[in-house]
PDB file of C-alpha atoms in Angstrom:
ATOM      1  CA  MET G 252      93.845 -80.211 -22.888  1.00 47.00           C
ATOM      2  CA  SER G 253      94.305 -79.388 -26.803  1.00 42.00           C
ATOM      3  CA  ALA G 254      93.190 -82.176 -28.999  1.00 40.00           C
ATOM      4  CA  ALA G 255      96.385 -81.004 -30.807  1.00 38.00           C
ATOM      5  CA  ARG G 256      98.861 -82.117 -28.434  1.00 41.00           C
ATOM      6  CA  GLY G 257      99.241 -85.099 -29.773  1.00 44.00           C
ATOM      7  CA  PHE G 258     102.302 -88.299 -29.710  1.00 40.00           C
ATOM      8  CA  TRP G 259     104.865 -86.141 -30.683  1.00 42.00           C
ATOM      9  CA  GLY G 260     103.567 -82.435 -29.619  1.00 47.00           C
ATOM     10  CA  HIS G 261     106.130 -83.590 -26.058  1.00 45.00           C
ATOM     11  CA  TRP G 262     109.204 -83.631 -28.670  1.00 42.00           C
ATOM     12  CA  LEU G 263     108.534 -80.355 -30.274  1.00 43.00           C
ATOM     13  CA  ARG G 264     108.236 -78.473 -26.961  1.00 47.00           C
ATOM     14  CA  ALA G 265     110.861 -80.108 -25.374  1.00 43.00           C
ATOM     15  CA  ALA G 266     112.921 -79.826 -28.264  1.00 43.00           C
ATOM     16  CA  TRP G 267     112.480 -76.076 -28.125  1.00 42.00           C
ATOM     17  CA  ARG G 268     113.713 -76.042 -24.355  1.00 43.00           C
ATOM     18  CA  LEU G 269     116.764 -77.376 -26.201  1.00 39.00           C
ATOM     19  CA  TRP G 270     117.626 -74.537 -28.480  1.00 40.00           C
ATOM     20  CA  GLN G 271     116.932 -72.252 -25.350  1.00 43.00           C
ATOM     21  CA  ALA G 272     119.752 -73.869 -23.652  1.00 39.00           C
ATOM     22  CA  GLY G 273     122.653 -72.024 -22.443  1.00 38.00           C
ATOM     23  CA  LYS G 274     121.581 -68.307 -20.776  1.00 37.00           C
ATOM     24  CA  GLY G 275     123.671 -67.300 -18.041  1.00 35.00           C
ATOM     25  CA  ARG G 276     121.947 -66.527 -14.683  1.00 33.00           C
ATOM     26  CA  ARG G 277     120.451 -62.817 -13.962  1.00 33.00           C
ATOM     27  CA  SER G 278     120.198 -61.480 -10.883  1.00 33.00           C
ATOM     28  CA  ALA G 279     116.546 -60.638  -9.672  1.00 33.00           C
ATOM     29  CA  SER G 280     115.048 -57.265  -8.623  1.00 32.00           C
ATOM     30  CA  ARG G 281     111.664 -56.696  -7.510  1.00 33.00           C
ATOM     31  CA  GLY G 282     109.231 -53.746  -8.311  1.00 34.00           C
ATOM     32  CA  ARG G 283     106.900 -52.631 -11.346  1.00 37.00           C
ATOM     33  CA  GLN G 284     110.199 -50.519 -12.662  1.00 37.00           C
ATOM     34  CA  GLY G 285     112.527 -53.705 -11.932  1.00 44.00           C
ATOM     35  CA  ALA G 286     116.138 -53.232 -12.890  1.00 47.00           C
ATOM     36  CA  ALA G 287     117.236 -51.438 -15.937  1.00 51.00           C
ATOM     37  CA  GLY G 288     115.984 -52.697 -18.695  1.00 74.00           C
ATOM     38  CA  LEU G 289     113.080 -55.201 -17.687  1.00 88.00           C
ATOM     39  CA  ASP G 290     109.640 -54.421 -18.961  1.00 93.00           C
ATOM     40  CA  PRO G 291     106.485 -55.294 -16.048  1.00 94.00           C
ATOM     41  CA  GLY G 292     104.264 -54.253 -19.345  1.00 93.00           C
ATOM     42  CA  LEU G 293     100.624 -54.812 -18.194  1.00 94.00           C
ATOM     43  CA  ILE G 294     101.744 -57.038 -15.334  1.00 94.00           C
ATOM     44  CA  ASP G 295     100.620 -55.807 -12.092  1.00 93.00           C
ATOM     45  CA  VAL G 296     102.678 -57.703  -9.700  1.00 92.00           C
ATOM     46  CA  PRO G 297     106.456 -57.319  -8.382  1.00 92.00           C
ATOM     47  CA  VAL G 298     108.506 -58.846 -11.398  1.00 95.00           C
ATOM     48  CA  HIS G 299     112.123 -60.087 -11.534  1.00 95.00           C
ATOM     49  CA  TYR G 300     114.261 -61.027 -14.419  1.00 94.00           C
ATOM     50  CA  LEU G 301     114.220 -64.759 -14.682  1.00 93.00           C
ATOM     51  CA  ALA G 302     117.124 -66.436 -12.753  1.00 81.00           C
ATOM     52  CA  ARG G 303     118.905 -69.392 -13.596  1.00 77.00           C
ATOM     53  CA  ARG G 304     120.832 -71.072 -10.764  1.00 78.00           C
ATOM     54  CA  PRO G 305     124.292 -72.549 -12.546  1.00 81.00           C
ATOM     55  CA  TYR G 306     124.300 -76.488 -12.104  1.00 85.00           C
ATOM     56  CA  GLU G 307     127.430 -78.200 -11.985  1.00 90.00           C
ATOM     57  CA  PRO G 308     126.800 -82.331 -13.327  1.00 93.00           C
ATOM     58  CA  THR G 309     127.890 -85.030 -11.436  1.00 94.00           C
ATOM     59  CA  ASP G 310     130.465 -87.496 -13.611  1.00 96.00           C
ATOM     60  CA  ALA G 311     127.636 -89.565 -14.530  1.00 93.00           C
ATOM     61  CA  GLU G 312     125.382 -87.059 -15.641  1.00 94.00           C
ATOM     62  CA  ARG G 313     128.341 -85.588 -17.972  1.00 94.00           C
ATOM     63  CA  GLN G 314     128.297 -89.270 -19.028  1.00 94.00           C
ATOM     64  CA  LEU G 315     124.770 -89.226 -19.665  1.00 93.00           C
ATOM     65  CA  LYS G 316     124.658 -85.898 -21.604  1.00 91.00           C
ATOM     66  CA  ALA G 317     127.334 -87.455 -23.797  1.00 91.00           C
ATOM     67  CA  ARG G 318     125.232 -90.501 -24.677  1.00 89.00           C
ATOM     68  CA  ASP G 319     121.577 -88.322 -25.121  1.00 87.00           C
ATOM     69  CA  GLY G 320     121.658 -84.559 -24.363  1.00 85.00           C
ATOM     70  CA  TRP G 321     117.689 -84.694 -25.071  1.00 83.00           C
ATOM     71  CA  PHE G 322     117.442 -87.165 -21.966  1.00 89.00           C
ATOM     72  CA  TYR G 323     120.027 -85.320 -19.924  1.00 92.00           C
ATOM     73  CA  ASN G 324     118.390 -81.879 -20.683  1.00 90.00           C
ATOM     74  CA  HIS G 325     114.837 -83.037 -19.121  1.00 91.00           C
ATOM     75  CA  CYS G 326     115.705 -85.801 -16.419  1.00 95.00           C
ATOM     76  CA  VAL G 327     118.728 -83.783 -15.180  1.00 95.00           C
ATOM     77  CA  VAL G 328     118.853 -80.120 -15.877  1.00 93.00           C
ATOM     78  CA  ALA G 329     115.102 -79.406 -16.081  1.00 94.00           C
ATOM     79  CA  ALA G 330     114.328 -81.247 -13.170  1.00 96.00           C
ATOM     80  CA  ARG G 331     116.566 -79.534 -10.833  1.00 95.00           C
ATOM     81  CA  GLN G 332     114.795 -76.594 -11.928  1.00 95.00           C
ATOM     82  CA  VAL G 333     111.569 -77.854 -10.682  1.00 96.00           C
ATOM     83  CA  ILE G 334     112.842 -78.867  -7.495  1.00 95.00           C
ATOM     84  CA  ASP G 335     114.435 -75.616  -6.557  1.00 94.00           C
ATOM     85  CA  ALA G 336     111.257 -74.028  -7.507  1.00 95.00           C
ATOM     86  CA  LEU G 337     108.740 -76.194  -5.421  1.00 95.00           C
ATOM     87  CA  GLY G 338     111.548 -76.360  -2.525  1.00 93.00           C
ATOM     88  CA  LEU G 339     111.679 -80.213  -3.223  1.00 91.00           C
ATOM     89  CA  SER G 340     114.200 -81.913  -1.160  1.00 80.00           C
ATOM     90  CA  THR G 341     115.491 -85.538  -0.491  1.00 70.00           C
ATOM     91  CA  SER G 342     113.701 -85.653   2.961  1.00 71.00           C
ATOM     92  CA  ALA G 343     110.177 -83.864   1.738  1.00 74.00           C
ATOM     93  CA  ASP G 344     107.799 -86.755   1.164  1.00 83.00           C
ATOM     94  CA  ALA G 345     105.217 -84.667  -0.973  1.00 94.00           C
ATOM     95  CA  ARG G 346     102.532 -86.019  -3.717  1.00 97.00           C
ATOM     96  CA  VAL G 347     103.900 -83.882  -6.481  1.00 98.00           C
ATOM     97  CA  LEU G 348     101.830 -83.779 -10.353  1.00 98.00           C
ATOM     98  CA  ASP G 349     103.623 -83.060 -13.532  1.00 98.00           C
ATOM     99  CA  LEU G 350     100.873 -81.580 -15.307  1.00 98.00           C
ATOM    100  CA  GLY G 351     101.572 -82.175 -19.093  1.00 97.00           C
ATOM    101  CA  CYS G 352     104.523 -84.646 -18.683  1.00 96.00           C
ATOM    102  CA  GLY G 353     104.369 -85.946 -22.122  1.00 91.00           C
ATOM    103  CA  ASP G 354     107.249 -88.513 -22.268  1.00 91.00           C
ATOM    104  CA  GLY G 355     107.875 -88.436 -18.707  1.00 95.00           C
ATOM    105  CA  MET G 356     111.475 -87.648 -18.587  1.00 94.00           C
ATOM    106  CA  MET G 357     111.283 -84.763 -16.677  1.00 97.00           C
ATOM    107  CA  ALA G 358     108.834 -86.558 -13.773  1.00 98.00           C
ATOM    108  CA  LEU G 359     111.214 -88.882 -13.813  1.00 97.00           C
ATOM    109  CA  GLY G 360     114.286 -86.905 -12.785  1.00 97.00           C
ATOM    110  CA  VAL G 361     111.983 -85.096 -10.096  1.00 97.00           C
ATOM    111  CA  CYS G 362     111.288 -88.455  -8.369  1.00 96.00           C
ATOM    112  CA  ARG G 363     115.127 -89.552  -8.578  1.00 94.00           C
ATOM    113  CA  SER G 364     116.435 -85.858  -7.397  1.00 93.00           C
ATOM    114  CA  SER G 365     113.671 -86.196  -4.369  1.00 94.00           C
ATOM    115  CA  ALA G 366     111.883 -87.692  -2.324  1.00 93.00           C
ATOM    116  CA  ALA G 367     108.504 -86.774  -3.891  1.00 95.00           C
ATOM    117  CA  LEU G 368     105.944 -89.028  -4.798  1.00 96.00           C
ATOM    118  CA  VAL G 369     105.332 -88.383  -8.856  1.00 97.00           C
ATOM    119  CA  VAL G 370     102.348 -88.845 -10.542  1.00 98.00           C
ATOM    120  CA  GLY G 371     102.929 -87.760 -14.703  1.00 98.00           C
ATOM    121  CA  CYS G 372      99.415 -86.708 -16.254  1.00 98.00           C
ATOM    122  CA  ASP G 373      99.229 -86.135 -19.715  1.00 97.00           C
ATOM    123  CA  VAL G 374      96.097 -86.866 -22.692  1.00 95.00           C
ATOM    124  CA  THR G 375      98.412 -88.869 -24.813  1.00 91.00           C
ATOM    125  CA  ARG G 376     100.511 -92.262 -23.535  1.00 93.00           C
ATOM    126  CA  ALA G 377     103.712 -91.299 -24.647  1.00 90.00           C
ATOM    127  CA  PHE G 378     105.284 -91.783 -21.163  1.00 94.00           C
ATOM    128  CA  ASP G 379     104.662 -95.796 -22.042  1.00 93.00           C
ATOM    129  CA  VAL G 380     108.545 -95.095 -24.138  1.00 90.00           C
ATOM    130  CA  LEU G 381     110.104 -94.233 -20.598  1.00 94.00           C
ATOM    131  CA  PRO G 382     110.803 -97.520 -18.710  1.00 94.00           C
ATOM    132  CA  ALA G 383     112.531 -98.937 -22.181  1.00 92.00           C
ATOM    133  CA  LYS G 384     114.779 -95.533 -21.992  1.00 90.00           C
ATOM    134  CA  ALA G 385     115.048 -95.490 -18.580  1.00 94.00           C
ATOM    135  CA  ALA G 386     116.529 -98.942 -18.761  1.00 94.00           C
ATOM    136  CA  GLU G 387     118.724 -97.871 -21.888  1.00 91.00           C
ATOM    137  CA  LEU G 388     120.644 -95.144 -20.047  1.00 92.00           C
ATOM    138  CA  LEU G 389     120.180 -95.177 -16.447  1.00 93.00           C
ATOM    139  CA  ASP G 390     121.441 -96.736 -13.411  1.00 87.00           C
ATOM    140  CA  PRO G 391     119.768 -97.939 -11.832  1.00 85.00           C
ATOM    141  CA  PRO G 392     117.720 -98.469 -14.767  1.00 83.00           C
ATOM    142  CA  ALA G 393     114.191 -98.888 -13.367  1.00 84.00           C
ATOM    143  CA  VAL G 394     111.437 -96.460 -13.041  1.00 92.00           C
ATOM    144  CA  PRO G 395     110.749 -95.958  -9.119  1.00 94.00           C
ATOM    145  CA  ASP G 396     107.893 -97.049  -7.851  1.00 94.00           C
ATOM    146  CA  ARG G 397     107.343 -93.735  -6.393  1.00 95.00           C
ATOM    147  CA  LEU G 398     106.629 -92.314 -10.003  1.00 97.00           C
ATOM    148  CA  GLN G 399     102.961 -93.027 -11.734  1.00 97.00           C
ATOM    149  CA  PHE G 400     100.987 -92.019 -14.704  1.00 98.00           C
ATOM    150  CA  VAL G 401      98.111 -91.256 -15.472  1.00 98.00           C
ATOM    151  CA  GLN G 402      96.267 -90.202 -18.769  1.00 98.00           C
ATOM    152  CA  SER G 403      93.730 -87.475 -18.639  1.00 97.00           C
ATOM    153  CA  GLN G 404      90.948 -87.094 -21.745  1.00 94.00           C
ATOM    154  CA  VAL G 405      90.617 -83.880 -23.893  1.00 90.00           C
ATOM    155  CA  GLY G 406      88.224 -81.570 -22.368  1.00 89.00           C
ATOM    156  CA  GLN G 407      87.317 -83.443 -19.120  1.00 94.00           C
ATOM    157  CA  PRO G 408      87.880 -82.590 -15.587  1.00 97.00           C
ATOM    158  CA  LEU G 409      91.593 -84.255 -14.467  1.00 98.00           C
ATOM    159  CA  PRO G 410      91.346 -87.203 -13.186  1.00 98.00           C
ATOM    160  CA  PHE G 411      91.798 -86.943  -9.155  1.00 98.00           C
ATOM    161  CA  SER G 412      90.207 -86.090  -6.358  1.00 98.00           C
ATOM    162  CA  ASP G 413      90.020 -82.706  -4.466  1.00 98.00           C
ATOM    163  CA  GLY G 414      93.133 -81.591  -2.583  1.00 98.00           C
ATOM    164  CA  SER G 415      95.017 -85.128  -3.715  1.00 97.00           C
ATOM    165  CA  PHE G 416      98.562 -82.804  -4.221  1.00 97.00           C
ATOM    166  CA  ASP G 417     100.959 -81.143  -2.222  1.00 97.00           C
ATOM    167  CA  ALA G 418     102.299 -79.312  -5.098  1.00 97.00           C
ATOM    168  CA  ALA G 419     102.528 -79.534  -9.034  1.00 98.00           C
ATOM    169  CA  TYR G 420     104.111 -77.821 -11.895  1.00 98.00           C
ATOM    170  CA  SER G 421     103.126 -77.185 -15.449  1.00 98.00           C
ATOM    171  CA  TRP G 422     106.427 -77.127 -18.151  1.00 97.00           C
ATOM    172  CA  SER G 423     105.886 -75.337 -21.642  1.00 95.00           C
ATOM    173  CA  VAL G 424     102.099 -76.242 -21.788  1.00 96.00           C
ATOM    174  CA  PHE G 425      99.462 -74.040 -21.285  1.00 98.00           C
ATOM    175  CA  GLU G 426     100.587 -72.691 -24.593  1.00 97.00           C
ATOM    176  CA  HIS G 427      98.997 -75.379 -25.957  1.00 95.00           C
ATOM    177  CA  VAL G 428      95.416 -75.957 -24.048  1.00 95.00           C
ATOM    178  CA  ASP G 429      92.528 -74.815 -25.517  1.00 94.00           C
ATOM    179  CA  SER G 430      91.359 -73.405 -22.427  1.00 96.00           C
ATOM    180  CA  VAL G 431      93.758 -72.345 -19.321  1.00 97.00           C
ATOM    181  CA  ALA G 432      91.019 -70.947 -17.765  1.00 97.00           C
ATOM    182  CA  GLN G 433      89.610 -74.565 -17.571  1.00 97.00           C
ATOM    183  CA  LEU G 434      93.032 -76.038 -16.777  1.00 98.00           C
ATOM    184  CA  MET G 435      93.385 -73.446 -14.199  1.00 98.00           C
ATOM    185  CA  ARG G 436      90.317 -74.464 -12.281  1.00 98.00           C
ATOM    186  CA  GLU G 437      91.123 -77.877 -12.566  1.00 98.00           C
ATOM    187  CA  THR G 438      94.793 -77.331 -11.114  1.00 98.00           C
ATOM    188  CA  LEU G 439      93.538 -75.238  -8.318  1.00 98.00           C
ATOM    189  CA  ARG G 440      90.496 -77.933  -7.169  1.00 98.00           C
ATOM    190  CA  ILE G 441      93.453 -81.129  -7.337  1.00 98.00           C
ATOM    191  CA  LEU G 442      95.466 -79.164  -4.837  1.00 98.00           C
ATOM    192  CA  ARG G 443      95.706 -79.379  -0.902  1.00 98.00           C
ATOM    193  CA  PRO G 444      94.779 -75.518   0.372  1.00 98.00           C
ATOM    194  CA  GLY G 445      97.938 -73.815   0.837  1.00 97.00           C
ATOM    195  CA  ALA G 446     100.044 -76.098  -2.024  1.00 97.00           C
ATOM    196  CA  CYS G 447     102.116 -74.439  -4.883  1.00 97.00           C
ATOM    197  CA  PHE G 448     101.915 -74.629  -8.686  1.00 98.00           C
ATOM    198  CA  PHE G 449     105.016 -73.818 -10.555  1.00 98.00           C
ATOM    199  CA  LEU G 450     104.127 -72.798 -14.088  1.00 98.00           C
ATOM    200  CA  GLN G 451     106.448 -72.359 -17.160  1.00 98.00           C
ATOM    201  CA  ILE G 452     106.051 -71.146 -20.475  1.00 98.00           C
ATOM    202  CA  GLU G 453     108.565 -70.661 -23.098  1.00 96.00           C
ATOM    203  CA  PRO G 454     108.593 -69.609 -26.101  1.00 97.00           C
ATOM    204  CA  LEU G 455     105.303 -67.253 -25.517  1.00 98.00           C
ATOM    205  CA  TYR G 456     103.874 -66.450 -28.652  1.00 98.00           C
ATOM    206  CA  HIS G 457     104.785 -62.561 -29.061  1.00 98.00           C
ATOM    207  CA  SER G 458     108.448 -63.605 -28.803  1.00 98.00           C
ATOM    208  CA  PRO G 459     111.203 -63.770 -31.557  1.00 98.00           C
ATOM    209  CA  HIS G 460     110.489 -67.352 -31.818  1.00 97.00           C
ATOM    210  CA  GLY G 461     106.955 -67.901 -30.273  1.00 98.00           C
ATOM    211  CA  SER G 462     105.836 -69.595 -33.346  1.00 97.00           C
ATOM    212  CA  HIS G 463     107.793 -72.729 -32.113  1.00 95.00           C
ATOM    213  CA  LEU G 464     108.812 -72.972 -35.639  1.00 94.00           C
ATOM    214  CA  ARG G 465     112.483 -72.033 -35.413  1.00 91.00           C
ATOM    215  CA  ARG G 466     113.681 -75.208 -36.818  1.00 87.00           C
ATOM    216  CA  LEU G 467     111.932 -74.351 -39.860  1.00 91.00           C
ATOM    217  CA  LEU G 468     112.793 -70.551 -39.749  1.00 93.00           C
ATOM    218  CA  ASP G 469     115.446 -69.322 -37.946  1.00 93.00           C
ATOM    219  CA  GLU G 470     114.472 -65.723 -38.795  1.00 96.00           C
ATOM    220  CA  PRO G 471     113.265 -63.500 -35.147  1.00 98.00           C
ATOM    221  CA  TRP G 472     109.258 -62.344 -34.953  1.00 98.00           C
ATOM    222  CA  ALA G 473     108.848 -63.720 -38.904  1.00 98.00           C
ATOM    223  CA  HIS G 474     105.541 -65.013 -37.979  1.00 98.00           C
ATOM    224  CA  LEU G 475     104.601 -61.350 -37.072  1.00 98.00           C
ATOM    225  CA  LEU G 476     107.002 -59.578 -39.663  1.00 97.00           C
ATOM    226  CA  HIS G 477     105.085 -61.725 -42.694  1.00 96.00           C
ATOM    227  CA  ASP G 478     101.428 -62.253 -43.379  1.00 96.00           C
ATOM    228  CA  GLU G 479     100.508 -65.807 -42.078  1.00 94.00           C
ATOM    229  CA  GLN G 480      99.936 -67.299 -45.409  1.00 94.00           C
ATOM    230  CA  ASP G 481     103.249 -66.260 -46.698  1.00 96.00           C
ATOM    231  CA  TYR G 482     104.921 -67.052 -43.984  1.00 96.00           C
ATOM    232  CA  LEU G 483     103.380 -70.960 -43.640  1.00 94.00           C
ATOM    233  CA  ALA G 484     104.207 -71.165 -47.053  1.00 94.00           C
ATOM    234  CA  ARG G 485     107.760 -70.051 -46.448  1.00 95.00           C
ATOM    235  CA  ILE G 486     107.827 -72.751 -43.823  1.00 94.00           C
ATOM    236  CA  ALA G 487     106.661 -75.421 -46.240  1.00 91.00           C
ATOM    237  CA  GLN G 488     109.481 -74.749 -48.244  1.00 91.00           C
ATOM    238  CA  ALA G 489     111.787 -75.330 -45.561  1.00 90.00           C
ATOM    239  CA  SER G 490     115.220 -77.281 -45.972  1.00 85.00           C
ATOM    240  CA  SER G 491     116.383 -79.588 -42.951  1.00 75.00           C
ATOM    241  CA  TYR G 492     119.067 -77.579 -41.401  1.00 69.00           C
ATOM    242  CA  VAL G 493     119.168 -78.878 -37.934  1.00 70.00           C
ATOM    243  CA  ASP G 494     122.047 -81.117 -36.899  1.00 64.00           C
ATOM    244  CA  ASP G 495     121.367 -84.355 -36.386  1.00 60.00           C
ATOM    245  CA  ARG G 496     122.530 -84.223 -32.464  1.00 56.00           C
ATOM    246  CA  GLU G 497     119.438 -81.644 -31.925  1.00 61.00           C
ATOM    247  CA  LYS G 498     116.893 -83.714 -33.660  1.00 64.00           C
ATOM    248  CA  ASP G 499     114.127 -85.062 -31.561  1.00 65.00           C
ATOM    249  CA  MET G 500     112.090 -88.179 -32.252  1.00 62.00           C
ATOM    250  CA  LEU G 501     109.567 -86.231 -34.354  1.00 70.00           C
ATOM    251  CA  PHE G 502     112.563 -85.904 -36.752  1.00 73.00           C
ATOM    252  CA  HIS G 503     114.230 -89.005 -36.605  1.00 65.00           C
ATOM    253  CA  ARG G 504     110.752 -91.135 -36.792  1.00 69.00           C
ATOM    254  CA  ASN G 505     109.405 -89.381 -39.453  1.00 80.00           C
ATOM    255  CA  GLU G 506     110.040 -87.829 -43.250  1.00 86.00           C
ATOM    256  CA  PHE G 507     110.677 -84.219 -42.994  1.00 87.00           C
ATOM    257  CA  ASP G 508     107.878 -83.186 -45.257  1.00 88.00           C
ATOM    258  CA  ALA G 509     105.417 -85.080 -42.433  1.00 88.00           C
ATOM    259  CA  VAL G 510     107.448 -83.460 -39.837  1.00 86.00           C
ATOM    260  CA  LYS G 511     106.696 -79.968 -41.344  1.00 89.00           C
ATOM    261  CA  ALA G 512     103.190 -80.836 -41.717  1.00 91.00           C
ATOM    262  CA  TYR G 513     102.625 -81.987 -37.876  1.00 87.00           C
ATOM    263  CA  LEU G 514     104.840 -78.294 -36.980  1.00 90.00           C
ATOM    264  CA  MET G 515     102.750 -76.432 -38.907  1.00 93.00           C
ATOM    265  CA  GLY G 516      99.649 -78.110 -37.211  1.00 91.00           C
ATOM    266  CA  GLU G 517     101.027 -77.384 -33.966  1.00 91.00           C
ATOM    267  CA  TYR G 518     101.799 -73.575 -34.702  1.00 96.00           C
ATOM    268  CA  ARG G 519      97.954 -72.792 -36.079  1.00 94.00           C
ATOM    269  CA  SER G 520      96.659 -74.381 -32.418  1.00 93.00           C
ATOM    270  CA  LEU G 521      98.807 -72.174 -29.770  1.00 97.00           C
ATOM    271  CA  ASN G 522      96.205 -70.439 -28.069  1.00 97.00           C
ATOM    272  CA  ARG G 523      98.580 -67.397 -27.674  1.00 98.00           C
ATOM    273  CA  VAL G 524      98.387 -66.050 -24.385  1.00 98.00           C
ATOM    274  CA  ARG G 525     100.211 -63.322 -23.160  1.00 98.00           C
ATOM    275  CA  SER G 526     101.764 -62.777 -19.890  1.00 98.00           C
ATOM    276  CA  HIS G 527      99.377 -60.941 -17.610  1.00 97.00           C
ATOM    277  CA  GLU G 528      96.204 -62.815 -19.578  1.00 98.00           C
ATOM    278  CA  LEU G 529      98.143 -66.012 -17.959  1.00 98.00           C
ATOM    279  CA  ILE G 530      98.174 -64.009 -14.502  1.00 98.00           C
ATOM    280  CA  ALA G 531      94.575 -63.112 -14.959  1.00 97.00           C
ATOM    281  CA  GLN G 532      93.491 -66.418 -15.376  1.00 98.00           C
ATOM    282  CA  ALA G 533      95.529 -68.017 -12.726  1.00 98.00           C
ATOM    283  CA  ARG G 534      93.528 -65.089 -10.407  1.00 98.00           C
ATOM    284  CA  ALA G 535      89.957 -65.763 -11.574  1.00 98.00           C
ATOM    285  CA  ALA G 536      90.728 -69.724 -10.459  1.00 98.00           C
ATOM    286  CA  GLY G 537      91.572 -68.835  -7.262  1.00 98.00           C
ATOM    287  CA  PHE G 538      95.062 -68.361  -7.264  1.00 98.00           C
ATOM    288  CA  THR G 539      97.549 -66.331  -5.229  1.00 98.00           C
ATOM    289  CA  VAL G 540     100.420 -64.962  -7.571  1.00 98.00           C
ATOM    290  CA  GLU G 541     103.350 -65.554  -5.207  1.00 97.00           C
ATOM    291  CA  ARG G 542     106.641 -64.685  -7.760  1.00 96.00           C
ATOM    292  CA  CYS G 543     106.655 -63.760 -11.546  1.00 97.00           C
ATOM    293  CA  GLU G 544     110.138 -64.284 -13.001  1.00 97.00           C
ATOM    294  CA  LEU G 545     110.192 -63.473 -17.124  1.00 97.00           C
ATOM    295  CA  GLY G 546     112.876 -63.734 -19.713  1.00 97.00           C
ATOM    296  CA  GLN G 547     113.327 -60.911 -21.982  1.00 97.00           C
ATOM    297  CA  VAL G 548     115.124 -60.116 -24.957  1.00 96.00           C
ATOM    298  CA  PRO G 549     116.939 -56.406 -25.038  1.00 95.00           C
ATOM    299  CA  ALA G 550     114.682 -53.680 -25.853  1.00 95.00           C
ATOM    300  CA  ALA G 551     116.797 -52.917 -28.908  1.00 95.00           C
ATOM    301  CA  SER G 552     116.516 -55.904 -30.565  1.00 96.00           C
ATOM    302  CA  LEU G 553     112.608 -54.980 -31.327  1.00 97.00           C
ATOM    303  CA  PRO G 554     111.435 -54.325 -34.827  1.00 96.00           C
ATOM    304  CA  PRO G 555     110.528 -50.843 -35.423  1.00 94.00           C
ATOM    305  CA  GLY G 556     107.455 -52.225 -37.839  1.00 94.00           C
ATOM    306  CA  LEU G 557     106.094 -54.406 -34.791  1.00 97.00           C
ATOM    307  CA  LEU G 558     105.759 -51.353 -32.206  1.00 95.00           C
ATOM    308  CA  GLY G 559     102.877 -49.995 -33.233  1.00 91.00           C
ATOM    309  CA  ARG G 560     100.711 -53.378 -33.166  1.00 96.00           C
ATOM    310  CA  TYR G 561     102.443 -54.829 -30.511  1.00 97.00           C
ATOM    311  CA  SER G 562     103.485 -53.711 -27.177  1.00 97.00           C
ATOM    312  CA  ALA G 563     107.312 -53.794 -26.433  1.00 97.00           C
ATOM    313  CA  HIS G 564     106.460 -56.289 -23.348  1.00 97.00           C
ATOM    314  CA  ASP G 565     105.277 -58.767 -25.255  1.00 98.00           C
ATOM    315  CA  LEU G 566     107.442 -58.975 -28.236  1.00 98.00           C
ATOM    316  CA  ARG G 567     110.401 -59.066 -25.999  1.00 97.00           C
ATOM    317  CA  THR G 568     109.041 -61.574 -23.278  1.00 98.00           C
ATOM    318  CA  ASN G 569     109.954 -64.746 -24.186  1.00 97.00           C
ATOM    319  CA  GLU G 570     109.301 -66.856 -21.037  1.00 97.00           C
ATOM    320  CA  ILE G 571     107.441 -66.519 -18.200  1.00 98.00           C
ATOM    321  CA  ARG G 572     107.833 -68.359 -14.520  1.00 98.00           C
ATOM    322  CA  LEU G 573     105.254 -68.244 -12.131  1.00 98.00           C
ATOM    323  CA  TRP G 574     104.875 -69.553  -8.419  1.00 98.00           C
ATOM    324  CA  LEU G 575     101.023 -69.905  -7.653  1.00 98.00           C
ATOM    325  CA  ARG G 576      99.313 -70.894  -4.150  1.00 98.00           C
ATOM    326  CA  ARG G 577      96.228 -72.110  -3.485  1.00 98.00           C
ATOM    327  CA  PRO G 578      95.182 -70.401  -0.809  1.00 98.00           C
ATOM    328  CA  ALA G 579      95.331 -72.247   2.798  1.00 96.00           C
TER     329      ALA G 579
END
């Protein structure tokens, strides 16, 4: 994984997911024609509208949300989506990998809401903050024994033996890695034959806020509409308009100029992978693509000046979710 994914990389990606929260559930539709308005672009598998199942939190979870919306969004909401995607349950005893786990909040949620043994893996040790955070917010406060964390090394094979996991997931990680192909091959290697890999990316680079800099400049497609030097100059002049309730640890622990410098570095490190390229890399690694869901913005919102330079599909596709399987 990219060395640019420093300690604060997880906070950036997670904050972006908070900005994207609140989308309603949309019905799925198969086939290359898709439902009205769904553009499959160069994707050569049946595509579906991204469907989000409504989730009703418990009283305890509502209280957690009121105390720390950031933690709730990862440990509860995102974790439930992973559990649904992988078909995990309270009776399923499986070994599951969280690839690029960051601070481990999602891994903790998956572990607490299923019977899985969860292993979080990341190139940083951001997960070292998790026990203290869990003790502050949860009851029971202890991190379960079924949850483990392992640090990986940039450019090195994943530190696991062949076929050692029953399932894996990756949440907003693959747009940040240096070599999508290498990480795909490594993920296939550590999965047992027949195992599922759930992969999510949001936002994709060519989508309205694919620069990951929306908190500094909330202008759709600004990173594509303007010369990069001019765009980054505007970012450098940005002021902090983010509500305190939406500021992550990156904002709280650093001066704003340092935050901007870090975020611009993250922008420069994005690999700009497109949806069909991601699928092609998954297949080249040996995965079978079982399902593809896309989150897209309306075609009517596209800037006319970009349509001659980029495909409508790339400009519209904000999120992709893939269900991949290692052949048995």
